[in-house]
PDB file of C-alpha atoms and ligand atoms in Angstrom:
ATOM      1  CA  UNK A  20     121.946  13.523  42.762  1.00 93.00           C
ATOM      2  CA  UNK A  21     124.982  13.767  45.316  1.00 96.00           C
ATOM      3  CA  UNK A  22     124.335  11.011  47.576  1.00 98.00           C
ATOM      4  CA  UNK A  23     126.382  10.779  50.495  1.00 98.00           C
ATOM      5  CA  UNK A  24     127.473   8.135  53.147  1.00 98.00           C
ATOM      6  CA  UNK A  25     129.230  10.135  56.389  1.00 98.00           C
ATOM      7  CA  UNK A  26     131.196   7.167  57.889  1.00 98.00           C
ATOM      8  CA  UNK A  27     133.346   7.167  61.056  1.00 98.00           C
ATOM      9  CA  UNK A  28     133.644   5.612  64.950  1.00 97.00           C
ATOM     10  CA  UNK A  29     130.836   6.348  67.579  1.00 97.00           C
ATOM     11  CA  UNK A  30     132.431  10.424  67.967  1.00 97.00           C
ATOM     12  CA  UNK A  31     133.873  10.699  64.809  1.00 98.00           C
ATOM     13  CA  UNK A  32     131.936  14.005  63.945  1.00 97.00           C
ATOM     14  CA  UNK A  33     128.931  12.508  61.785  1.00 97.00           C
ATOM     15  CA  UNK A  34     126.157  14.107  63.178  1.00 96.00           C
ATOM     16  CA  UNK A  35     127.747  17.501  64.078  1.00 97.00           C
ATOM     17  CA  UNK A  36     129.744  17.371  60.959  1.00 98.00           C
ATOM     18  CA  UNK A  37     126.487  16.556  59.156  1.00 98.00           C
ATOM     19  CA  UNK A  38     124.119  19.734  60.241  1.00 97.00           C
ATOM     20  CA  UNK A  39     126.956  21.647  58.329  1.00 97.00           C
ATOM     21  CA  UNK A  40     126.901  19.898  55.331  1.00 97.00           C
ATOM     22  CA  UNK A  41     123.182  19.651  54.999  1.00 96.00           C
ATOM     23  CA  UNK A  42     123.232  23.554  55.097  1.00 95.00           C
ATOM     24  CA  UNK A  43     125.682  23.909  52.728  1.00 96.00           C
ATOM     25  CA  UNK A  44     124.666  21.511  50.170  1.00 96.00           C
ATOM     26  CA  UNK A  45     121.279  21.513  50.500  1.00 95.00           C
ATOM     27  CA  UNK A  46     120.965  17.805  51.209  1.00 96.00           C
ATOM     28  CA  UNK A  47     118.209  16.158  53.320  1.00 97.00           C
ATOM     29  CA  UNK A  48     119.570  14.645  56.716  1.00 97.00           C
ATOM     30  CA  UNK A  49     119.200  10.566  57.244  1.00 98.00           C
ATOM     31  CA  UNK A  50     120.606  10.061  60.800  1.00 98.00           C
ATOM     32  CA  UNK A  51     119.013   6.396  61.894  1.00 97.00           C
ATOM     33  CA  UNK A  52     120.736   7.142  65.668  1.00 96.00           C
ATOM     34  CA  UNK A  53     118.680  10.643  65.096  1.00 96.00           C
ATOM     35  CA  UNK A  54     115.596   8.572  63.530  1.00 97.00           C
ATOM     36  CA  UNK A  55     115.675   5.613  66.487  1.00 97.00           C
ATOM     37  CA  UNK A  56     115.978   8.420  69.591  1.00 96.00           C
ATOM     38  CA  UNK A  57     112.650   9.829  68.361  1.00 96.00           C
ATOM     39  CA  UNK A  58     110.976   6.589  68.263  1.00 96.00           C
ATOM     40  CA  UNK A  59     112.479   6.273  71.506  1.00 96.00           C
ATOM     41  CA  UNK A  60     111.107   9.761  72.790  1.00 95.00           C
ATOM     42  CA  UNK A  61     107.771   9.264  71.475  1.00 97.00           C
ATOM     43  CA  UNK A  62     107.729   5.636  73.298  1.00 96.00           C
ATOM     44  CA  UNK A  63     106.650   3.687  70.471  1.00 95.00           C
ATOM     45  CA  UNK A  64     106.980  -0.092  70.490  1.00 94.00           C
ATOM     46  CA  UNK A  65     110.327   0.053  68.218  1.00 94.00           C
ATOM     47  CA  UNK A  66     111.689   3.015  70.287  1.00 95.00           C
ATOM     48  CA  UNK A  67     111.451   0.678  73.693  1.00 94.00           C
ATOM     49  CA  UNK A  68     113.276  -2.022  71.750  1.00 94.00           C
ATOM     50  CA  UNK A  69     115.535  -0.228  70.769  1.00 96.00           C
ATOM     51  CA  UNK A  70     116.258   1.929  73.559  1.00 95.00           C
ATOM     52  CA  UNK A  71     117.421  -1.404  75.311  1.00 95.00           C
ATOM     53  CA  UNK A  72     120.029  -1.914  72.864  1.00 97.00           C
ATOM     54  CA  UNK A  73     121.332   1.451  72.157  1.00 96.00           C
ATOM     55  CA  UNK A  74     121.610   1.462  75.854  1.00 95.00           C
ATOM     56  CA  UNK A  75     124.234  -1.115  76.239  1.00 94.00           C
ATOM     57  CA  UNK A  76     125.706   0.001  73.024  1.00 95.00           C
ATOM     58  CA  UNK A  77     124.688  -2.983  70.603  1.00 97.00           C
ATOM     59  CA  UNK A  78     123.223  -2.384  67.485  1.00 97.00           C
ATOM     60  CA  UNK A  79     119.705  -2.534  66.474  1.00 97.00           C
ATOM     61  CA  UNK A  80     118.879  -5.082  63.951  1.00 97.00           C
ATOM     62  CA  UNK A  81     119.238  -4.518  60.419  1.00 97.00           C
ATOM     63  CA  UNK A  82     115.548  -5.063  59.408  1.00 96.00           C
ATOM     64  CA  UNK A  83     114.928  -1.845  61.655  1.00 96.00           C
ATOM     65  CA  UNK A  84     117.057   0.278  60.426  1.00 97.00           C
ATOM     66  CA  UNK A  85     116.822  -0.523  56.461  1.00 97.00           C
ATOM     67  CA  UNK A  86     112.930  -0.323  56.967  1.00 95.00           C
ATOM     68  CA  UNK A  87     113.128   3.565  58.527  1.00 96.00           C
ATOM     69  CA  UNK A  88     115.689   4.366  55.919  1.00 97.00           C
ATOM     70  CA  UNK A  89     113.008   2.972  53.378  1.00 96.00           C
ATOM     71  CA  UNK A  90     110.117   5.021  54.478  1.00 95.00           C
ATOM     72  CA  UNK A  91     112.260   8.056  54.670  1.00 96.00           C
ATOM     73  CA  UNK A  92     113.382   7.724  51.061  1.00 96.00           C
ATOM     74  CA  UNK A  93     109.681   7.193  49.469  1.00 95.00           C
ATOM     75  CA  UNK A  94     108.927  10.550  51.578  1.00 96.00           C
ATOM     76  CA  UNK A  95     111.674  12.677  49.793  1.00 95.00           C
ATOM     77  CA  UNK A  96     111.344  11.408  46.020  1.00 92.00           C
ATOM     78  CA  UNK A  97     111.716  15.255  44.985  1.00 93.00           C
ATOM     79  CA  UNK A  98     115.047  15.335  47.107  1.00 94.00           C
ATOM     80  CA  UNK A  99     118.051  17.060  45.526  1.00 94.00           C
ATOM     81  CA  UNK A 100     120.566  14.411  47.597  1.00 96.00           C
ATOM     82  CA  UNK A 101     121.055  12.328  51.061  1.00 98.00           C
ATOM     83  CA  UNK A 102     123.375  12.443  53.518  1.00 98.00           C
ATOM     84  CA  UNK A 103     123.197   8.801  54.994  1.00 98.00           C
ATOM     85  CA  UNK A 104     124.908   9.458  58.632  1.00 98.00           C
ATOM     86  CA  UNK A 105     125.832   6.468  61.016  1.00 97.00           C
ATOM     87  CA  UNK A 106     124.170   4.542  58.157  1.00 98.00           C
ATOM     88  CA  UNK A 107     124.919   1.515  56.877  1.00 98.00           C
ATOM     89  CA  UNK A 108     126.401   0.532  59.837  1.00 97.00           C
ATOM     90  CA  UNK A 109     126.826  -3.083  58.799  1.00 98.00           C
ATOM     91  CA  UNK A 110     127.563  -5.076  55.248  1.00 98.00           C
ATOM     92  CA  UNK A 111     123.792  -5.965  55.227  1.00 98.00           C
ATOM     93  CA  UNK A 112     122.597  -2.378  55.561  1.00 98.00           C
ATOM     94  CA  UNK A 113     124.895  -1.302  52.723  1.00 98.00           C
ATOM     95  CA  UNK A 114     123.747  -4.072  50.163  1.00 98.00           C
ATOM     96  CA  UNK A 115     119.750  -3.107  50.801  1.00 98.00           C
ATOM     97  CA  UNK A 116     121.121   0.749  50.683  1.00 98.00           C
ATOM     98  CA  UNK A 117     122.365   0.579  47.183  1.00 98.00           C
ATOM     99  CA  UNK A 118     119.045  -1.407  46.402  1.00 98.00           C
ATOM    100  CA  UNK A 119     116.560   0.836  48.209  1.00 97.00           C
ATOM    101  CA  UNK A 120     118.535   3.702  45.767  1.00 97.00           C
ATOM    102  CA  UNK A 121     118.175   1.706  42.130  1.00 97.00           C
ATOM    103  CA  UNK A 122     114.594   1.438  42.564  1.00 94.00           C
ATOM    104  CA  UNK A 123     114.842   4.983  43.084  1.00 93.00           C
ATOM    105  CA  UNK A 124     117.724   5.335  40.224  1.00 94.00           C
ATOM    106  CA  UNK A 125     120.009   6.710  41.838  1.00 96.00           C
ATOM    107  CA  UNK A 126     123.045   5.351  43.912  1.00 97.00           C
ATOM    108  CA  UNK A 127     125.645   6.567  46.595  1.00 98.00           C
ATOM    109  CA  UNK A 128     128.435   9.130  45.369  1.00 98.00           C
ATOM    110  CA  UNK A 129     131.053   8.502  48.015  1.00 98.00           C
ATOM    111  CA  UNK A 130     131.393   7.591  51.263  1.00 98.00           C
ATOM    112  CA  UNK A 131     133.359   9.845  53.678  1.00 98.00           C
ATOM    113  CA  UNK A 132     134.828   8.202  56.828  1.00 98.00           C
ATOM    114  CA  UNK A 133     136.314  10.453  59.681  1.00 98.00           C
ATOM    115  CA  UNK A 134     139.254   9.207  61.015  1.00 98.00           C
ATOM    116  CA  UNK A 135     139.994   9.971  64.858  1.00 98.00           C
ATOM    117  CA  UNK A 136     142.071   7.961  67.491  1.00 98.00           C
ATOM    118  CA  UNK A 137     140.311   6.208  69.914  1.00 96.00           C
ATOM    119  CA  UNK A 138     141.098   7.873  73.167  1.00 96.00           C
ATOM    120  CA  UNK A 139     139.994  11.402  71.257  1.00 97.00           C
ATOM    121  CA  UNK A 140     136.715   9.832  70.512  1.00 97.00           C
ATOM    122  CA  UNK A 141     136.374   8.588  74.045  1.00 96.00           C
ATOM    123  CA  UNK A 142     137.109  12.137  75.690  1.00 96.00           C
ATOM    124  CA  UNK A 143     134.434  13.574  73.433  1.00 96.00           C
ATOM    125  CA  UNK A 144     131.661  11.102  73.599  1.00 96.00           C
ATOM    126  CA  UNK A 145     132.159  10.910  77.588  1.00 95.00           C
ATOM    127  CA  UNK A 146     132.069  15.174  77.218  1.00 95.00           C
ATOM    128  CA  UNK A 147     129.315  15.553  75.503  1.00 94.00           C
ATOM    129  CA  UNK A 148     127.428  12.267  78.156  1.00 93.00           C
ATOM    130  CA  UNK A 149     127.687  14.852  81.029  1.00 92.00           C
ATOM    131  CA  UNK A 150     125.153  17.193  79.152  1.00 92.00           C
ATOM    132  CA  UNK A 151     123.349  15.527  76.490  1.00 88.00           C
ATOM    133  CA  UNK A 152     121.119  12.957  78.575  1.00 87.00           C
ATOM    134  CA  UNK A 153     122.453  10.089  76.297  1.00 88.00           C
ATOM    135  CA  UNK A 154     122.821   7.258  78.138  1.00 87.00           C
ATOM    136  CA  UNK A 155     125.061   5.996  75.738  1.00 91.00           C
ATOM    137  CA  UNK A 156     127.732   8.502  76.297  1.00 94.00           C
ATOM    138  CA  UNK A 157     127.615   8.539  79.915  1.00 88.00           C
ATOM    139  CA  UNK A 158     129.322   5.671  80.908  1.00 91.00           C
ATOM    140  CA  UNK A 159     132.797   4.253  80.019  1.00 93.00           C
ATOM    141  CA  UNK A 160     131.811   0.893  79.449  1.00 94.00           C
ATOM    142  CA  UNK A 161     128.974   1.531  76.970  1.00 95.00           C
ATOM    143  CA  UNK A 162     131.486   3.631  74.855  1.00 96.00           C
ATOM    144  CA  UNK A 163     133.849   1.121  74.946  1.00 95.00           C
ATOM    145  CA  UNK A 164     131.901  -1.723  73.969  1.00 96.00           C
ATOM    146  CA  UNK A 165     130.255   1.017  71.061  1.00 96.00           C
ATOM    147  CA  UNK A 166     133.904   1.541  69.767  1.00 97.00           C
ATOM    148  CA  UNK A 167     134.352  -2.751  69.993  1.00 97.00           C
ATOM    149  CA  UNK A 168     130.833  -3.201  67.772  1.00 97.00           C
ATOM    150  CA  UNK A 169     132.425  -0.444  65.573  1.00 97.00           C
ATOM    151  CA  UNK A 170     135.606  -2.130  64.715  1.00 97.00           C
ATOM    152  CA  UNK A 171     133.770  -5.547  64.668  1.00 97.00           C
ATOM    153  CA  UNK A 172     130.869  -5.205  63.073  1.00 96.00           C
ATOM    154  CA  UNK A 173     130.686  -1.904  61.031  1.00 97.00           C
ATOM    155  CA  UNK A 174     134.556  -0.918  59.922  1.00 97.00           C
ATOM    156  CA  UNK A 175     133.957  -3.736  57.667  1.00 98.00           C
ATOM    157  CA  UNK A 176     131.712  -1.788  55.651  1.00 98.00           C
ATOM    158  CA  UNK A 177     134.809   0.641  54.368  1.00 98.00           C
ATOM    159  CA  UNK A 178     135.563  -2.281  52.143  1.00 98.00           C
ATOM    160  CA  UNK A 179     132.131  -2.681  50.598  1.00 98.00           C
ATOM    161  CA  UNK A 180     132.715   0.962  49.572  1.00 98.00           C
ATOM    162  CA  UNK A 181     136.581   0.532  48.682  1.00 98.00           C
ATOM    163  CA  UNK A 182     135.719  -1.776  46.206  1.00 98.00           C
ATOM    164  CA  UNK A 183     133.044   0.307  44.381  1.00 97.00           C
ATOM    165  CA  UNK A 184     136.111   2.614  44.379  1.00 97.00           C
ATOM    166  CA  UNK A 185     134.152   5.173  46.437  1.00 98.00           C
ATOM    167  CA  UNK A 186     135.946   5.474  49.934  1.00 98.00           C
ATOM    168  CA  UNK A 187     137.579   8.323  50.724  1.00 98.00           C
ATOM    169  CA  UNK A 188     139.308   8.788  54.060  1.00 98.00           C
ATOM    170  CA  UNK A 189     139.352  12.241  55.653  1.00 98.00           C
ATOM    171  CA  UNK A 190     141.508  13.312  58.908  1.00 98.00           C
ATOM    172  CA  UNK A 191     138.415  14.187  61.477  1.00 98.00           C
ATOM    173  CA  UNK A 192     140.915  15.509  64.084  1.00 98.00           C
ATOM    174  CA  UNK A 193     141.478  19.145  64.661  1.00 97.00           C
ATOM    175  CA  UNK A 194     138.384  21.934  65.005  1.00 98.00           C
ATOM    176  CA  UNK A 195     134.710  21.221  63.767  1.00 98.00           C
ATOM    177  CA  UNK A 196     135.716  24.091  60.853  1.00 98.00           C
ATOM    178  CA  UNK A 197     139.046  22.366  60.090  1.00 98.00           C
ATOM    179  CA  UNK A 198     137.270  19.037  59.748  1.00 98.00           C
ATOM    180  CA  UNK A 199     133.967  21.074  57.700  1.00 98.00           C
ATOM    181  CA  UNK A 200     136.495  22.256  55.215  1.00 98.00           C
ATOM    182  CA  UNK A 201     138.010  19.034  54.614  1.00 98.00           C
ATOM    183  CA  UNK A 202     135.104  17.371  54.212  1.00 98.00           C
ATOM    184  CA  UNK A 203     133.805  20.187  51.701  1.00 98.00           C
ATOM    185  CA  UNK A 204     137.605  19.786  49.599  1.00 98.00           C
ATOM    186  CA  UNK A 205     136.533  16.252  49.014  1.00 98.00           C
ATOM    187  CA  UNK A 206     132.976  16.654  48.004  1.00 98.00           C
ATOM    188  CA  UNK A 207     133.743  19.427  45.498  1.00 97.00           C
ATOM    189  CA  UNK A 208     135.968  16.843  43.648  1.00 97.00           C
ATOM    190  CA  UNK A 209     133.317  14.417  43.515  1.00 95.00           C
ATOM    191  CA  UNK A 210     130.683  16.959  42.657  1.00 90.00           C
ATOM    192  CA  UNK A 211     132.841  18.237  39.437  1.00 80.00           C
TER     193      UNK A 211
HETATM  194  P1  B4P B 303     124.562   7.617  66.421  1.00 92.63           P
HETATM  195  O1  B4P B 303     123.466   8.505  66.786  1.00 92.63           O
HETATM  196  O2  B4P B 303     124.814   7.366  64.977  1.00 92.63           O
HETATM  197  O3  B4P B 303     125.778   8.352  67.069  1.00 92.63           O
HETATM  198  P2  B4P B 303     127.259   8.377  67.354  1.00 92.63           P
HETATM  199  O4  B4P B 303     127.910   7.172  66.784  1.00 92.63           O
HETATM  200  O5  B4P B 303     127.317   8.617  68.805  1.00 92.63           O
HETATM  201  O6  B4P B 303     127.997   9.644  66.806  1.00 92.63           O
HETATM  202  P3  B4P B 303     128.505  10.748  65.855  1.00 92.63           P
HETATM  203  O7  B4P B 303     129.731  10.339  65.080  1.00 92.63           O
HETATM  204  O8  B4P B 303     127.341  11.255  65.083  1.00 92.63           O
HETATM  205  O9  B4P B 303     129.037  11.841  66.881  1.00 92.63           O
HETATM  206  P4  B4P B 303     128.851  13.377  66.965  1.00 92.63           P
HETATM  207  O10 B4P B 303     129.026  14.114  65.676  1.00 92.63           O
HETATM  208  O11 B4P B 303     127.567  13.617  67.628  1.00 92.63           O
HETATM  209  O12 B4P B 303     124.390   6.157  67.114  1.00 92.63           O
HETATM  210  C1  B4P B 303     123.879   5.925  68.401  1.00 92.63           C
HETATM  211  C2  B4P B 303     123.379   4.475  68.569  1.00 92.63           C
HETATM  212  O13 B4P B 303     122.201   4.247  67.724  1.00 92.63           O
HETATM  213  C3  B4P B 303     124.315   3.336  68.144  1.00 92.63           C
HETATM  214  O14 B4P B 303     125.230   2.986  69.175  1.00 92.63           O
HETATM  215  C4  B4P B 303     123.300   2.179  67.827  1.00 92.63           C
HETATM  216  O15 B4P B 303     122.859   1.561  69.017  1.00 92.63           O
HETATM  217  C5  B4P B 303     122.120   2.884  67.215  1.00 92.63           C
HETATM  218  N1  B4P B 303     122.186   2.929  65.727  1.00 92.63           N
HETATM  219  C6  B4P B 303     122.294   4.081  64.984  1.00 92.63           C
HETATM  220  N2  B4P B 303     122.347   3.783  63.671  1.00 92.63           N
HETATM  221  C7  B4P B 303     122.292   2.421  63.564  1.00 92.63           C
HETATM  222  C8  B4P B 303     122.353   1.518  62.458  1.00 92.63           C
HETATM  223  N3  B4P B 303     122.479   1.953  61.201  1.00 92.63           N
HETATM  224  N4  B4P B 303     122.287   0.187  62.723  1.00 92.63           N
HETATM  225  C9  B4P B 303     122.155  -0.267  63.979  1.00 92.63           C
HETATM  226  N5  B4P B 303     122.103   0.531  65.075  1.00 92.63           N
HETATM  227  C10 B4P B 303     122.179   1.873  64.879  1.00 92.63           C
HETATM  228  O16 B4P B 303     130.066  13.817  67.887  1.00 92.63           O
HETATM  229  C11 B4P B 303     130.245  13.384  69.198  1.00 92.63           C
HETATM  230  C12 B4P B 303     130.764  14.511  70.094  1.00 92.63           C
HETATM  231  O17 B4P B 303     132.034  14.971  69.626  1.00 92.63           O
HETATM  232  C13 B4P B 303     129.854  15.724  70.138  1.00 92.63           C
HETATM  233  O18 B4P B 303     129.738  16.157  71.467  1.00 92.63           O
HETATM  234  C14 B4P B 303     130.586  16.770  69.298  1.00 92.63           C
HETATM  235  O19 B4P B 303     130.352  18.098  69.731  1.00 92.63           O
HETATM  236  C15 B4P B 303     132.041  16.389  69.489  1.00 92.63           C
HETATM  237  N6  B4P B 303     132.848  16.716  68.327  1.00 92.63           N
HETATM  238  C16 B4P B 303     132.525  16.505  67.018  1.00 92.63           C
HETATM  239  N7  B4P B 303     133.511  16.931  66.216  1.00 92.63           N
HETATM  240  C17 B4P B 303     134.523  17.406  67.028  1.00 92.63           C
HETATM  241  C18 B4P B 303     135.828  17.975  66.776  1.00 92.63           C
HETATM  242  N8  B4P B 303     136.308  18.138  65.539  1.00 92.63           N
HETATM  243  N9  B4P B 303     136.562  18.317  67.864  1.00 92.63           N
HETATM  244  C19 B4P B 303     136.096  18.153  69.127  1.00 92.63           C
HETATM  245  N10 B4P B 303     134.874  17.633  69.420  1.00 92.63           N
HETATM  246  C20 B4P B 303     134.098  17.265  68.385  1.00 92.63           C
END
């Protein structure tokens, strides 16, 4: 199974680069910022907790998120491979990841972290807030404080991959393709 773990900064490309990948590899798509603004659309209990959070830019708590990604793995057993994207987002989410995947024996292949500078990632969330209807991308603030939870709370989670000798760091500046192929380069090595 090619299990992946798309890694990066609130911007970095995850979700756009991600709809490629799942195309061309034929992997299913676990997005918890994808999985939480449904909940949030179809106004369920955890969807209005959540929205309050994602709207200031915290995170939601870990029991959320590892329970979603939990359900969502029972419901694809016959699954060729994941894409994990903006998930684990902290050290506890990435220890009850590679547990949720040995009871399924399997485990994560690499993790692939998009690297971008932060004013780059500011100029594109803050693009993409005047269309999208995200309220976390509309305002300064909220991507700022996103980018401050990112380097406080999640970048720590490169190590936890580092040290399984599975991080690989890939340049996300430059076009969507440019980044694509990149991406693709590294995942063919891994693949054999
Ligand atoms: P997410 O939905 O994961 O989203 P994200 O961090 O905004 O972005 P992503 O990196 O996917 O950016 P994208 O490709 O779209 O998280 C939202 C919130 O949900 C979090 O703040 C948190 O509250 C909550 N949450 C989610 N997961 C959680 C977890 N595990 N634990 C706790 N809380 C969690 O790209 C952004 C923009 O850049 C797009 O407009 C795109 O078109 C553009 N772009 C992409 N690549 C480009 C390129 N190469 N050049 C120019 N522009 C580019």
């Amino acid at each position: 199974m090619l299990n992946l773990v798309l890694f990066g900064p609130p911007g970095a490309g995850k979700g756009t680069q991600s709809e490629k990948l799942v195309e061309k590899y034929s992997l299913v798509h676990l997005s918890t910022g994808d999985l939480l603004r449904s909940e949030i659309k179809a106004g369920t209990e955890l969807g209005l907790q959540a929205k309050r959070l994602m709207d200031e830019g915290s995170l939601v708590p870990d029991a959320v998120v590892i329970g979603m990604i939990g359900s969502k793995l029972e419901a694809n057993t016959d699954a060729p491979g994941f894409i994990f994207d903006g998930f684990p987002r902290t050290t506890a989410q990435a220890e009850a990841l590679d547990k949720l995947l040995e009871q399924h024996s399997t485990s994560i292949s690499c993790m692939l972290a998009l690297e971008v500078e932060d004013q780059e990632l500011i100029n594109r969330l803050l693009e993409r807030g005047k269309s999208s209807g995200r309220s976390d991308d509309a305002n300064e603030e909220v991507v700022k404080n996103r980018l401050n939870v990112y380097q406080r709370d999640t970048a720590v989670v490169a190590d936890f991959y580092s040290k399984q000798q599975k991080y690989i760091a890939v340049e996300g500046e430059g076009s969507i393709d440019e980044v694509f192929q990149r991406l693709c380069a590294e995942i063919d090595k891994v693949k054999g």
